[in-house]
C-alpha positions in Angstrom: 34.8 -0.9 6.0 32.3 -1.7 9.0 34.7 1.5 11.1 33.9 3.3 8.6 30.3 2.3 8.4 30.2 2.8 11.9 31.5 6.0 11.9 29.2 7.1 9.3 26.5 6.4 11.3 27.2 7.9 14.4 28.2 11.0 12.7 24.4 11.0 11.5 23.2 10.9 14.7 25.2 13.6 15.9 24.2 16.1 13.8 20.6 15.4 13.5 19.9 15.7 16.7 19.9 19.3 17.4 16.7 19.4 14.4 14.9 17.8 16.5 14.4 19.7 19.5 11.5 21.8 19.9 11.4 24.5 17.3 9.3 26.9 19.4 10.7 30.3 21.3 9.6 33.5 21.8 10.5 37.2 19.9 13.8 37.1 22.4 15.0 33.5 21.1 13.8 31.7 24.4 13.2 28.5 24.0 9.0 28.3 25.0 6.8 25.9 25.0 4.9 24.8 21.7 1.1 25.9 21.2 -0.7 22.9 21.4 -2.6 21.9 18.4 -6.4 23.3 18.0 -8.9 20.6 18.0 -10.4 19.7 14.6 -14.2 20.2 15.2 -17.0 16.7 14.5 -19.3 18.0 11.7 -22.0 16.0 11.0 -24.3 15.2 8.0 -28.0 14.4 7.9 -29.7 11.0 6.3 -30.3 13.8 3.7 -27.1 14.4 2.9 -27.3 17.8 4.8 -25.4 19.5 7.6 -26.8 18.6 11.3 -25.6 19.1 14.8 -24.2 15.9 16.1 -27.0 15.5 18.2 -30.2 14.7 16.0 -31.2 11.1 15.2 -29.5 9.5 12.0 -27.2 12.2 12.5 -23.4 10.7 11.6 -20.1 12.2 11.8 -18.1 12.8 8.9 
């Protein structure tokens, strides 16, 4: 029973490894570096609930 369980676990690791590879390919099918995720901009609201610049007094990031 242990041998069967060990064999199944090792087989699942071998089969799952290619799916963890970087999925980024160019038009010709060659692997490339994946682009970085875009950085979200920080938006701030003032004390009365309206959007304001983050540097103003009383503005808090949401």
